[in-house]
PDB file of C-alpha atoms and ligand atoms in Angstrom:
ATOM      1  CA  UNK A  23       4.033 -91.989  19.838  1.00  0.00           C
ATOM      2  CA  UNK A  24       3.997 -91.972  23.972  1.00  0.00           C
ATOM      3  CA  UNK A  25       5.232 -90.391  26.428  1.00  0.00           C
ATOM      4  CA  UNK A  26       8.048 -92.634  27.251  1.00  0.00           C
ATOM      5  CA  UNK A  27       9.679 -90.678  23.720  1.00  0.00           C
ATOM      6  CA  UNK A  28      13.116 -88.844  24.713  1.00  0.00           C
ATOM      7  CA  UNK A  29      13.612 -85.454  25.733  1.00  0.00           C
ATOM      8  CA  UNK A  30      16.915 -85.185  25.008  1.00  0.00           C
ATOM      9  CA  UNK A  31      18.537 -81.594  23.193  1.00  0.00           C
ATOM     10  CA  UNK A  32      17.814 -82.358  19.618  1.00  0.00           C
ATOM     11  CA  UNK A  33      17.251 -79.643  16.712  1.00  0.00           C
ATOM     12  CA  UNK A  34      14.099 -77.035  15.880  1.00  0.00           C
ATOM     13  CA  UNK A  35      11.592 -78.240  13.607  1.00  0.00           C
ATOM     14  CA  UNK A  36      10.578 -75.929  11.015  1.00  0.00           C
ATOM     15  CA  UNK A  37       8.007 -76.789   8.512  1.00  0.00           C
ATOM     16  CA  UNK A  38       6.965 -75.465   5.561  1.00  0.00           C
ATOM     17  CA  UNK A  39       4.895 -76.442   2.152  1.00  0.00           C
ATOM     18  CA  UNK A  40       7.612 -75.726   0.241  1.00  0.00           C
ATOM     19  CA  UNK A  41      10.309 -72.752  -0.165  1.00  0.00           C
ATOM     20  CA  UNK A  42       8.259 -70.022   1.747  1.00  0.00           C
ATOM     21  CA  UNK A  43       9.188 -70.936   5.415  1.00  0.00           C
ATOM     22  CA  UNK A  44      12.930 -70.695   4.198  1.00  0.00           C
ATOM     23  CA  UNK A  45      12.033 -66.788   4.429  1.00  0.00           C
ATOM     24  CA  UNK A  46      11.522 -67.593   8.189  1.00  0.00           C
ATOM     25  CA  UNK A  47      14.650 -69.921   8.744  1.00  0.00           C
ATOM     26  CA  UNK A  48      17.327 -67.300   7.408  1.00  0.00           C
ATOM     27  CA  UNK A  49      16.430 -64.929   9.886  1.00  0.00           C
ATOM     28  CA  UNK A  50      15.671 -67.414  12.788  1.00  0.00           C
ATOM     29  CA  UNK A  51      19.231 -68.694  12.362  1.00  0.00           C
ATOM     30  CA  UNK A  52      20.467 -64.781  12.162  1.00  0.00           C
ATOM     31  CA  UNK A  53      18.981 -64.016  15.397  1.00  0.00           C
ATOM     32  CA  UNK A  54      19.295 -67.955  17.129  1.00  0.00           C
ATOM     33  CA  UNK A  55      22.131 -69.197  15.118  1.00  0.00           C
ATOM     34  CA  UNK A  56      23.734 -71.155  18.116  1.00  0.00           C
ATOM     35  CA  UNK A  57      20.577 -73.542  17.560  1.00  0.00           C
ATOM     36  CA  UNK A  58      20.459 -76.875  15.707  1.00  0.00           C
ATOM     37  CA  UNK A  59      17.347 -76.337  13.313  1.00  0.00           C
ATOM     38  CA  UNK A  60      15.732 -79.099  10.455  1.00  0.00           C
ATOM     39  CA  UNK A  61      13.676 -77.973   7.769  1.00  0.00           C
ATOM     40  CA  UNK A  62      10.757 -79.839   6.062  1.00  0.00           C
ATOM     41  CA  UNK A  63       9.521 -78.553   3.207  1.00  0.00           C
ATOM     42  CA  UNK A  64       6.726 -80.341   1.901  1.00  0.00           C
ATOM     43  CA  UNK A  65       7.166 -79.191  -1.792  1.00  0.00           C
ATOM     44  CA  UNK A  66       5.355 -82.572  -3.106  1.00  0.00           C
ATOM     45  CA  UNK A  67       2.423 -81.074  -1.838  1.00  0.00           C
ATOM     46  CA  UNK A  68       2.389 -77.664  -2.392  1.00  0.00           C
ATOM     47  CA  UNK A  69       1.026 -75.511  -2.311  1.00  0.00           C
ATOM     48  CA  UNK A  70      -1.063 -75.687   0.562  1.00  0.00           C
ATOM     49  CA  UNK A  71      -3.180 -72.751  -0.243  1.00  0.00           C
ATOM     50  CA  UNK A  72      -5.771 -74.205  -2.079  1.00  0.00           C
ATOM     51  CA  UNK A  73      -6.646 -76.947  -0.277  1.00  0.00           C
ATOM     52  CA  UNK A  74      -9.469 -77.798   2.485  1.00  0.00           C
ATOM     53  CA  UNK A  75      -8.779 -77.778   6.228  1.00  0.00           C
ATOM     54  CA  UNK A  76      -9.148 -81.172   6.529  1.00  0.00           C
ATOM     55  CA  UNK A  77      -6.164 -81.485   4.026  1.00  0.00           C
ATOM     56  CA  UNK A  78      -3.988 -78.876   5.425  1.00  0.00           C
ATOM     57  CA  UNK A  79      -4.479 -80.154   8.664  1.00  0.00           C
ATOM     58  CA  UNK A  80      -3.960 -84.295   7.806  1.00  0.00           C
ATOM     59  CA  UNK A  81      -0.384 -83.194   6.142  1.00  0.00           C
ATOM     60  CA  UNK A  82       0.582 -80.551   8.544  1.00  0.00           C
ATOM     61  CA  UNK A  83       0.575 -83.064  11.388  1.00  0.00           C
ATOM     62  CA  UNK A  84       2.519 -85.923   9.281  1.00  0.00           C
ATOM     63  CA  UNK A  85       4.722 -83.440   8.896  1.00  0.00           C
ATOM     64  CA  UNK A  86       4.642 -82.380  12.933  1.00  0.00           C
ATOM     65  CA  UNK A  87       5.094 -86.057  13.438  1.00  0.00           C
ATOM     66  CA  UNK A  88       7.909 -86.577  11.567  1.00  0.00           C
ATOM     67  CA  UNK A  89       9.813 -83.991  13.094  1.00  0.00           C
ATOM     68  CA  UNK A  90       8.866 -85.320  16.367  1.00  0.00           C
ATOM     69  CA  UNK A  91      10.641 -88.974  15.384  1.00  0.00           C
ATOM     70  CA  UNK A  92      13.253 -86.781  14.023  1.00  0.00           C
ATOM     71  CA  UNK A  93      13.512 -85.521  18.299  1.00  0.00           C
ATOM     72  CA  UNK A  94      12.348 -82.231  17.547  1.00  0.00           C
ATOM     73  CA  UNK A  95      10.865 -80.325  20.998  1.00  0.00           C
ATOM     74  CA  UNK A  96       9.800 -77.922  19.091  1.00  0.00           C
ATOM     75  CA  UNK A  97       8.284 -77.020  15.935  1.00  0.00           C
ATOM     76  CA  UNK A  98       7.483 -73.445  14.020  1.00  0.00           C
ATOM     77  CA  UNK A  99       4.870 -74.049  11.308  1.00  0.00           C
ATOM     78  CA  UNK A 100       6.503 -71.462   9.122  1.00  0.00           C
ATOM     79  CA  UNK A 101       3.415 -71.346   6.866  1.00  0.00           C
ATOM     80  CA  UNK A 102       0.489 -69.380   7.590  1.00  0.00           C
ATOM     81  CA  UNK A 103      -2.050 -71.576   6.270  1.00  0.00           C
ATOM     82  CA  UNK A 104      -0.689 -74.251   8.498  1.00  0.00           C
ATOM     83  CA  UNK A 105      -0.601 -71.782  11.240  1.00  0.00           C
ATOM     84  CA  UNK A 106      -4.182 -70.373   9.924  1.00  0.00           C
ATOM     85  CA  UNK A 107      -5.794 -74.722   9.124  1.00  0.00           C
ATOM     86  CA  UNK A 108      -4.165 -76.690  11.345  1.00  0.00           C
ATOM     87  CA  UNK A 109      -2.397 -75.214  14.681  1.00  0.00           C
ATOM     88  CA  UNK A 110      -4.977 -75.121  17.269  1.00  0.00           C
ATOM     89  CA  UNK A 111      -6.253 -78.444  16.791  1.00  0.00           C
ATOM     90  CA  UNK A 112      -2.910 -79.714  16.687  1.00  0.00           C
ATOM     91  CA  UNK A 113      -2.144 -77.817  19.897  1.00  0.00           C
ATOM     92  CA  UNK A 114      -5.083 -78.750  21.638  1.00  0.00           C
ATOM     93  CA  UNK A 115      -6.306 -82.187  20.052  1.00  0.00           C
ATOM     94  CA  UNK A 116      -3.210 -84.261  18.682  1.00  0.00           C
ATOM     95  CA  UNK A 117      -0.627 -82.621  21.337  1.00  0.00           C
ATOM     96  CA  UNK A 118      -1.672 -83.914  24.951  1.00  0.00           C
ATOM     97  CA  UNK A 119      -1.694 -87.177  23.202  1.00  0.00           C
ATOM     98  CA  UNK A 120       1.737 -87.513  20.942  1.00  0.00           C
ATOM     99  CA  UNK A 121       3.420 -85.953  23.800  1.00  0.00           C
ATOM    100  CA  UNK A 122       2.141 -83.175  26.244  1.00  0.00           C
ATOM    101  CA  UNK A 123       5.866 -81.789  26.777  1.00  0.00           C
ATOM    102  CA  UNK A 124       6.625 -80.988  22.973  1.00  0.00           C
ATOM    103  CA  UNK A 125       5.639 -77.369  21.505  1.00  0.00           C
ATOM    104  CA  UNK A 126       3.656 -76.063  18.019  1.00  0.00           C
ATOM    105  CA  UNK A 127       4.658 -72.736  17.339  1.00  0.00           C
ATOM    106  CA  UNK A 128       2.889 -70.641  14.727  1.00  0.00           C
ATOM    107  CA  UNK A 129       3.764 -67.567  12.746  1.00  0.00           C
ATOM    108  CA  UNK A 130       0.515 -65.725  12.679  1.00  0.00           C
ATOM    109  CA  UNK A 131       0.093 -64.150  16.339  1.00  0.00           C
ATOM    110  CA  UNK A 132       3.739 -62.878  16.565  1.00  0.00           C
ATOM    111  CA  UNK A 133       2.553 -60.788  13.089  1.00  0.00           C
ATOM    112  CA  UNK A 134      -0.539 -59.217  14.859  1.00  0.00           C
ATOM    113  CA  UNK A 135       1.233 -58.659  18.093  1.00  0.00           C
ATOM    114  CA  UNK A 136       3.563 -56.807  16.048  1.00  0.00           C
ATOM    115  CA  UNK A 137       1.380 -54.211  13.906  1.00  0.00           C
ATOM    116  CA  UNK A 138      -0.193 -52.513  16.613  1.00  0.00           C
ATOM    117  CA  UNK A 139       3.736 -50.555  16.735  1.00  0.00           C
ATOM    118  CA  UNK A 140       3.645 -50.058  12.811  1.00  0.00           C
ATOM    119  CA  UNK A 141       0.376 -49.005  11.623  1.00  0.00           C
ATOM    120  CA  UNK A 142      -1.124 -45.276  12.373  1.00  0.00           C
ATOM    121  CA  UNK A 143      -4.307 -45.638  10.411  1.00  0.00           C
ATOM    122  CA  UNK A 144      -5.506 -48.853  11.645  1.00  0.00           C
ATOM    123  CA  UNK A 145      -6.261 -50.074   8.722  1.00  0.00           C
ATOM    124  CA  UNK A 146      -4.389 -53.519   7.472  1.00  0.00           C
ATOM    125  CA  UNK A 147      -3.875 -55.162   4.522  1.00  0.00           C
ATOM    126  CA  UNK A 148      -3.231 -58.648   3.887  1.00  0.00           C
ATOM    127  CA  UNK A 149      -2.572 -60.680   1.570  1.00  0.00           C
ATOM    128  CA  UNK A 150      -2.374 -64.299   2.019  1.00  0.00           C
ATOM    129  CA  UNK A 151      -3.188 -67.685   0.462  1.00  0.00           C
ATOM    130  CA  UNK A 152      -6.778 -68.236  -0.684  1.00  0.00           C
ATOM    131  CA  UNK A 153      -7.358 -70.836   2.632  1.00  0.00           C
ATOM    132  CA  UNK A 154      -5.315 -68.215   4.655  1.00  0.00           C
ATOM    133  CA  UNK A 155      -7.512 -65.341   3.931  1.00  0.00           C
ATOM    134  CA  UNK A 156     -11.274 -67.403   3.960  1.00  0.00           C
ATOM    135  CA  UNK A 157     -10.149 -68.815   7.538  1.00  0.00           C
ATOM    136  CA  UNK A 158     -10.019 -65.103   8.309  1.00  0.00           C
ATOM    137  CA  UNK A 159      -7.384 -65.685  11.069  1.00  0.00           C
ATOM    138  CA  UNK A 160      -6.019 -62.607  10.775  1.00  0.00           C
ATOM    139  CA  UNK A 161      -9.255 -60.785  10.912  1.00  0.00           C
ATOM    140  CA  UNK A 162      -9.715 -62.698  14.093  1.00  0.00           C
ATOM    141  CA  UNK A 163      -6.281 -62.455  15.636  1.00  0.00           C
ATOM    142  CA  UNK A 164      -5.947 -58.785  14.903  1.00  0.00           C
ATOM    143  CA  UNK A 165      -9.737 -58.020  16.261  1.00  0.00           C
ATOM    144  CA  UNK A 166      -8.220 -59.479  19.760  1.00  0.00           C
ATOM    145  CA  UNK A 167      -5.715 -57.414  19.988  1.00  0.00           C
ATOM    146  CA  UNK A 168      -6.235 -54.317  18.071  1.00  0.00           C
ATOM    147  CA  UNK A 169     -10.324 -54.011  18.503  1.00  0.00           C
ATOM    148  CA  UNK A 170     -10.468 -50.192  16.458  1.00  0.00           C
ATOM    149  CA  UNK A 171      -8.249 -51.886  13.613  1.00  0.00           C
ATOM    150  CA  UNK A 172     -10.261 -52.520  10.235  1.00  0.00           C
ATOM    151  CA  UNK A 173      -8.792 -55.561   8.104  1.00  0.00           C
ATOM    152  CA  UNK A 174      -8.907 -55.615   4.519  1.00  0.00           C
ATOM    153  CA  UNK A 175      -7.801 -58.922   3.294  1.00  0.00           C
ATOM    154  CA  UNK A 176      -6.717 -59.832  -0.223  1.00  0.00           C
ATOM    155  CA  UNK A 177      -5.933 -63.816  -1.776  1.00  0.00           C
ATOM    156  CA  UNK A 178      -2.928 -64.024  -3.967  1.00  0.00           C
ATOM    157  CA  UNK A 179      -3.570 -67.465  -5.723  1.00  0.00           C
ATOM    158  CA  UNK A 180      -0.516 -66.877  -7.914  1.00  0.00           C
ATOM    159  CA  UNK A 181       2.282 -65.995  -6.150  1.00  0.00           C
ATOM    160  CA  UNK A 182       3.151 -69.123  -4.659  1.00  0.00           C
ATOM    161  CA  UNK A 183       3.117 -70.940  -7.778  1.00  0.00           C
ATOM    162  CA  UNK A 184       5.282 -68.274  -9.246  1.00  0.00           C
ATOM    163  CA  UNK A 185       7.530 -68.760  -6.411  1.00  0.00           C
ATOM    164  CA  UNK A 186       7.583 -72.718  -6.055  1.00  0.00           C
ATOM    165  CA  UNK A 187       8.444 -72.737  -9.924  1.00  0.00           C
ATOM    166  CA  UNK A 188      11.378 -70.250  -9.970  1.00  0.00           C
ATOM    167  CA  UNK A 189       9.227 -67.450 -11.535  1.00  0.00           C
ATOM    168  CA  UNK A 190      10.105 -65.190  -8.852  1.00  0.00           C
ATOM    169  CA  UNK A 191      12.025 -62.633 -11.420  1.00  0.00           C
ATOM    170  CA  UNK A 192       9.879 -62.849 -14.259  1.00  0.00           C
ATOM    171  CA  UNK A 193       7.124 -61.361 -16.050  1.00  0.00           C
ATOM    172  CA  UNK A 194       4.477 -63.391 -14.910  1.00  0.00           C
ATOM    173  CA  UNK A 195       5.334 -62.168 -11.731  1.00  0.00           C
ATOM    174  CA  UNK A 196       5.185 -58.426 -12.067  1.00  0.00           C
ATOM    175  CA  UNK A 197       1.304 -58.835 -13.919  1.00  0.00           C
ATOM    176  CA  UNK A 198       0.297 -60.740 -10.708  1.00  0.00           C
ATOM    177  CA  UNK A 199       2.060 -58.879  -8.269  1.00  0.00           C
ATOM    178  CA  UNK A 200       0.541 -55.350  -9.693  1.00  0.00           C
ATOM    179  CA  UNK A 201      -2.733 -56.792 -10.378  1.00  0.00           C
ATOM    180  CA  UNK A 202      -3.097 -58.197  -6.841  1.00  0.00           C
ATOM    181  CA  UNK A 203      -1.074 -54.792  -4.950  1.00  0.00           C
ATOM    182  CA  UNK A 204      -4.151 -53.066  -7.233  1.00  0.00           C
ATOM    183  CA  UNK A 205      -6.719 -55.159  -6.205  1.00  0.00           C
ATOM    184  CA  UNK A 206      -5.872 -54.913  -2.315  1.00  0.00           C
ATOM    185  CA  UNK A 207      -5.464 -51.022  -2.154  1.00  0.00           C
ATOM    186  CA  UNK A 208      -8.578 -50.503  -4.078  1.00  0.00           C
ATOM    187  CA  UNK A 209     -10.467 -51.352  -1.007  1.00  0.00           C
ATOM    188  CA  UNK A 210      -9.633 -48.493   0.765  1.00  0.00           C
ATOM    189  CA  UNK A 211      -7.233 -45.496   0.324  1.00  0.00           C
ATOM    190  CA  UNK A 212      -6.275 -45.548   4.023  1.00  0.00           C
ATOM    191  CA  UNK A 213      -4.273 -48.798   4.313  1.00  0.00           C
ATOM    192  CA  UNK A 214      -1.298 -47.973   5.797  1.00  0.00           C
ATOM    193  CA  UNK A 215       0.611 -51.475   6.831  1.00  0.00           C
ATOM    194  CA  UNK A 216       0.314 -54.821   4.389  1.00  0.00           C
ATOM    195  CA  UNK A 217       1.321 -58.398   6.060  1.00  0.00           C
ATOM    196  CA  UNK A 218       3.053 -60.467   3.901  1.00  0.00           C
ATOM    197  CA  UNK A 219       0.667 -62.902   5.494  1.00  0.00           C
ATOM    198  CA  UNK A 220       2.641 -66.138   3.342  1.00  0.00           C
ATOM    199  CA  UNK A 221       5.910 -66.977   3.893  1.00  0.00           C
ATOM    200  CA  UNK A 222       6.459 -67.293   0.319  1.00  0.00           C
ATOM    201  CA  UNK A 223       5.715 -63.553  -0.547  1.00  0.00           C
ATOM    202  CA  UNK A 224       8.826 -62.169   0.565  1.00  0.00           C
ATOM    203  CA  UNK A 225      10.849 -63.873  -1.897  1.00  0.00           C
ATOM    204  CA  UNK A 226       8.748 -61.977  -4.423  1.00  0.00           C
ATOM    205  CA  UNK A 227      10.393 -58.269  -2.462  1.00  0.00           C
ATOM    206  CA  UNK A 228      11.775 -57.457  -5.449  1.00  0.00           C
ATOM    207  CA  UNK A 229       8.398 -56.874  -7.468  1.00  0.00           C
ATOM    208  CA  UNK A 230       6.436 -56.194  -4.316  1.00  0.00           C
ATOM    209  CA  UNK A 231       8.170 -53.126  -3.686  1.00  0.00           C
ATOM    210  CA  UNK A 232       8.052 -51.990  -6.949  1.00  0.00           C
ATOM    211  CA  UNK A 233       4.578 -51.857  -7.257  1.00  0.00           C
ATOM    212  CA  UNK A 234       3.520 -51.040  -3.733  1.00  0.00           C
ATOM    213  CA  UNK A 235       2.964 -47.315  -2.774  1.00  0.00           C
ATOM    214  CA  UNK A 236       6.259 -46.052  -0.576  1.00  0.00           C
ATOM    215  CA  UNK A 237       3.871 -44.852   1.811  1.00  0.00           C
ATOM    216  CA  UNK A 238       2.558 -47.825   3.013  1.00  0.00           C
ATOM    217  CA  UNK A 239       4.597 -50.449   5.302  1.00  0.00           C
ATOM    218  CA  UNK A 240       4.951 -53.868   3.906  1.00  0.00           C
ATOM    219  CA  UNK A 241       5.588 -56.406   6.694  1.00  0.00           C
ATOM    220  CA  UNK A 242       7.733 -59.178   6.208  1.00  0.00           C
ATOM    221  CA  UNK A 243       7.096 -62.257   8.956  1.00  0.00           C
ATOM    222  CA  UNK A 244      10.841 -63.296   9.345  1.00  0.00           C
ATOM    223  CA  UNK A 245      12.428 -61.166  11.746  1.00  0.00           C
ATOM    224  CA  UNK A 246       9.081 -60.740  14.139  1.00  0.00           C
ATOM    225  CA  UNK A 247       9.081 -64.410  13.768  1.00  0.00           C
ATOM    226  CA  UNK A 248      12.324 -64.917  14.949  1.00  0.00           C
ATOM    227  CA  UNK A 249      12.548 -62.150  17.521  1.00  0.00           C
ATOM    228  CA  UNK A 250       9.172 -63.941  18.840  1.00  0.00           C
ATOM    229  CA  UNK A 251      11.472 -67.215  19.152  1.00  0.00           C
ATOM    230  CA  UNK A 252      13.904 -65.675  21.381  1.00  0.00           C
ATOM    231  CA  UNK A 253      11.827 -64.085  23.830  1.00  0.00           C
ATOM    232  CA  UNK A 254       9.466 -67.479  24.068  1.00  0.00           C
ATOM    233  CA  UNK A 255      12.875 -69.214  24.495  1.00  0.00           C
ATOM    234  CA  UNK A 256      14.037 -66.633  26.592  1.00  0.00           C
ATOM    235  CA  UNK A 257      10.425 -67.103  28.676  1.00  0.00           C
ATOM    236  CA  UNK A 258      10.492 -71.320  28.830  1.00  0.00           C
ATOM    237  CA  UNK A 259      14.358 -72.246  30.162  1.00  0.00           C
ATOM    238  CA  UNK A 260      12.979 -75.926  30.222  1.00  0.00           C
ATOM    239  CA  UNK A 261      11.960 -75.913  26.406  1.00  0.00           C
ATOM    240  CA  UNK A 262      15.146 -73.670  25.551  1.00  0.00           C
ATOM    241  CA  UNK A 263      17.484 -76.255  27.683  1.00  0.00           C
ATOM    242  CA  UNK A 264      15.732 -79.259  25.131  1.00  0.00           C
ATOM    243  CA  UNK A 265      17.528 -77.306  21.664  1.00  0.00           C
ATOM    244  CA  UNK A 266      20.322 -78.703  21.264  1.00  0.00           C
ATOM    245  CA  UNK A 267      23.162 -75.844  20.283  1.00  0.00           C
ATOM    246  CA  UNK A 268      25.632 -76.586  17.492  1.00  0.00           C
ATOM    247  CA  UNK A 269      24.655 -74.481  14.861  1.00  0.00           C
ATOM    248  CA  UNK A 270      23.887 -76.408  12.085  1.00  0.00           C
ATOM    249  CA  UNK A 271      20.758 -77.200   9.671  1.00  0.00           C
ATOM    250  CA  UNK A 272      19.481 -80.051   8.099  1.00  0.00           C
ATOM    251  CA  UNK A 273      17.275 -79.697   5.515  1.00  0.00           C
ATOM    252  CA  UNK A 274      14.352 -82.480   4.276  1.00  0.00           C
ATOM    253  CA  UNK A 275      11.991 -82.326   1.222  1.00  0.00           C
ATOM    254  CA  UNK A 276       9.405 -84.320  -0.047  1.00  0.00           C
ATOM    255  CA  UNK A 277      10.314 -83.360  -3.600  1.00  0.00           C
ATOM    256  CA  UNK A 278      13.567 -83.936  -5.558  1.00  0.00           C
ATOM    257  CA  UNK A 279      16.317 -83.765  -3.461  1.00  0.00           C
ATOM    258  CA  UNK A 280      18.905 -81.670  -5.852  1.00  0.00           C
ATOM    259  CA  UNK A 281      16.079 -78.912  -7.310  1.00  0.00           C
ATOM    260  CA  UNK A 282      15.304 -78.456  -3.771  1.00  0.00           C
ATOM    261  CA  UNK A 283      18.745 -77.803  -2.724  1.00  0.00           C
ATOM    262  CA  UNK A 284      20.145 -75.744  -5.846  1.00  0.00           C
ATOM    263  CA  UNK A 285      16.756 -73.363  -5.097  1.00  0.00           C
ATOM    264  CA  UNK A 286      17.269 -72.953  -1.113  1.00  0.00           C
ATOM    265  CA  UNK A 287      20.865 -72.355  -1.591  1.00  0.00           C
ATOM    266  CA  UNK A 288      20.203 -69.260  -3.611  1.00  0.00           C
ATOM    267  CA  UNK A 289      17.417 -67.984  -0.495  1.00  0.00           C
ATOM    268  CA  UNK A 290      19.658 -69.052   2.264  1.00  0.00           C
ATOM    269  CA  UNK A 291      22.960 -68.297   1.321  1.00  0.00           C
ATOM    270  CA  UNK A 292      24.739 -71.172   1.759  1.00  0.00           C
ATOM    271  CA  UNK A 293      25.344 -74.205   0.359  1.00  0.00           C
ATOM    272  CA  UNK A 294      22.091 -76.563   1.002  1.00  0.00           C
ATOM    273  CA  UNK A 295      22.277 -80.807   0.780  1.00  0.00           C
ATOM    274  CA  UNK A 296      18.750 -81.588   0.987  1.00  0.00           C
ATOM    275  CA  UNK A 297      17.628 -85.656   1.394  1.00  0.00           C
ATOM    276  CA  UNK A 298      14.220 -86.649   0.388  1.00  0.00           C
ATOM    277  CA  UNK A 299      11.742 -87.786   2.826  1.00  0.00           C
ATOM    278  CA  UNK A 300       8.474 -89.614   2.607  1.00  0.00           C
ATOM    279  CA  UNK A 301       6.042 -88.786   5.063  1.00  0.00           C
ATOM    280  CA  UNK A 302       3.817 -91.594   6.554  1.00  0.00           C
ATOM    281  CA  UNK A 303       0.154 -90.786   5.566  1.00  0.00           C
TER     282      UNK A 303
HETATM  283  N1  DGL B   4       4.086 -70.624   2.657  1.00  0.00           N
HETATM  284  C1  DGL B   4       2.794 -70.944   3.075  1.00  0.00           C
HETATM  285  C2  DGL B   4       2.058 -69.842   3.781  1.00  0.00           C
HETATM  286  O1  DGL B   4       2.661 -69.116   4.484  1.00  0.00           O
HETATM  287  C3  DGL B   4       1.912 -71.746   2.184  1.00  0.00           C
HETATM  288  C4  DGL B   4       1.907 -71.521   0.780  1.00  0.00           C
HETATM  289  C5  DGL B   4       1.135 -72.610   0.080  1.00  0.00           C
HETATM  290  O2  DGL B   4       1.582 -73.747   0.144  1.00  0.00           O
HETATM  291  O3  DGL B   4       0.106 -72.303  -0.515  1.00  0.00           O
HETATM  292  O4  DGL B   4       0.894 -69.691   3.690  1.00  0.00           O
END
């Protein structure tokens, strides 16, 4: 790609392994719906959470790219271990060269910024992917920015398998989702805030909150996500001039086409066509 690429309005990228960054789209388009927006889910090759950085990284950037042909100015990795693997060398290594003027957004700094309001203890829970929670972003992010806080991280390698295959509502999912709630807590009585630190956790809500003690604040990443949007639209007039406004989505998969669709219908409310995609690797 060079520089000579278009800058014309075109739609926001958002990219996710599979059906977790949905959880991010619904409420970017309730807060920004006067936005075009196109959603990649790489669902061939999820999940993501169990693979190396090298991996993460090498498919989070065919999917970047992609978008980018697709004229995307900007893209929201709407998957933590994208954000956690892959964004800063994007940002800094691939960027300047595919095209200097186009933006990676992630979804892990807007969390931290935000749980410096919620928590009184300071102590933090989070649960995450496996590659999330060795990367230790959010140990790192939230020692930045809230130096007193003490992290206690926890890896959920179930839940998005339960998710990706529909097992959202069943069973399986309550032994996981107690075991894991369990598992986290039992680290220290004094949590008091948990980051849903996977964009595919909040479509398990339902069992979450059954399990997890009412006292304790379980954050969800889509609205701080989307709120973040606005005000870094609201702060770059060039980049928010380059997304183009009609209100619709498009949405791409690497998987089947029509058990992608019937799925995301159900999590975004409306009727979803998806088209399959192959990414270039
Ligand atoms: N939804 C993604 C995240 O936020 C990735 C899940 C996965 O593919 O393992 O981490």
């Amino acid at each position: 790609m060079d520089h000579t690429l278009s800058h014309n309005a075109a739609p926001i990228g958002v990219f996710d392994s599979g059906f977790g960054g949905l959880s991010i789209l619904r409420e970017i388009r309730k807060v920004l719906p006067q936005y075009d927006y196109i959603f990649l889910g790489d669902n061939a090759r999820a999940p993501y959470g169990t693979r190396s950085f090298q991996l993460v990284y090498e498919f989070t950037l065919q999917s970047v790219k992609y978008l980018f042909e697709q004229g995307c100015q900007l893209v929201i990795l709407a998957c933590n271990t994208a954000s956690a693997k892959a964004l800063r060398t994007i940002q800094q290594n691939d960027l300047p060269h595919i095209d200097p003027a186009r933006r990676v957004l992630g979804v892990i700094r807007p969390t931290v910024e935000k749980v410096g309001e919620i928590s009184h203890t300071g102590h933090i829970g989070v649960f995450g992917t496996p590659g999330t929670i060795q990367s230790h972003s959010y140990d790192i992010e939230i020692a930045k920015m809230h130096p007193s806080f003490k992290v206690y991280g926890h890896a959920c390698p179930m839940w998005v398998p339960l998710v990706e295959n529909r097992e959202s509502d069943g069973d399986g999912a309550d032994y996981f989702v107690k075991k894991d709630i369990d598992a986290l807590l039992a680290q220290c009585a004094d949590i008091d805030a948990v980051i849903l630190g996977c964009t595919h956790y909040p479509l398990l809500m339902g069992k979450i909150t059954k399990y997890m003690p009412p006292r304790i604040h379980v954050i969800e990443q889509g609205h701080i996500v989307a709120e973040s949007l606005k005000d870094y639209l609201r702060r770059h007039p060039e980049m928010e001039a380059r997304c183009a406004k009609g209100g619709t989505c498009q949405y791409l998969t690497t998987e089947d086409a029509r058990r992608f669709s019937s799925l995301a219908s159900v999590f975004v409310n409306e009727e979803v066509d998806a088209r399959h995609i192959t990414l270039a690797t």
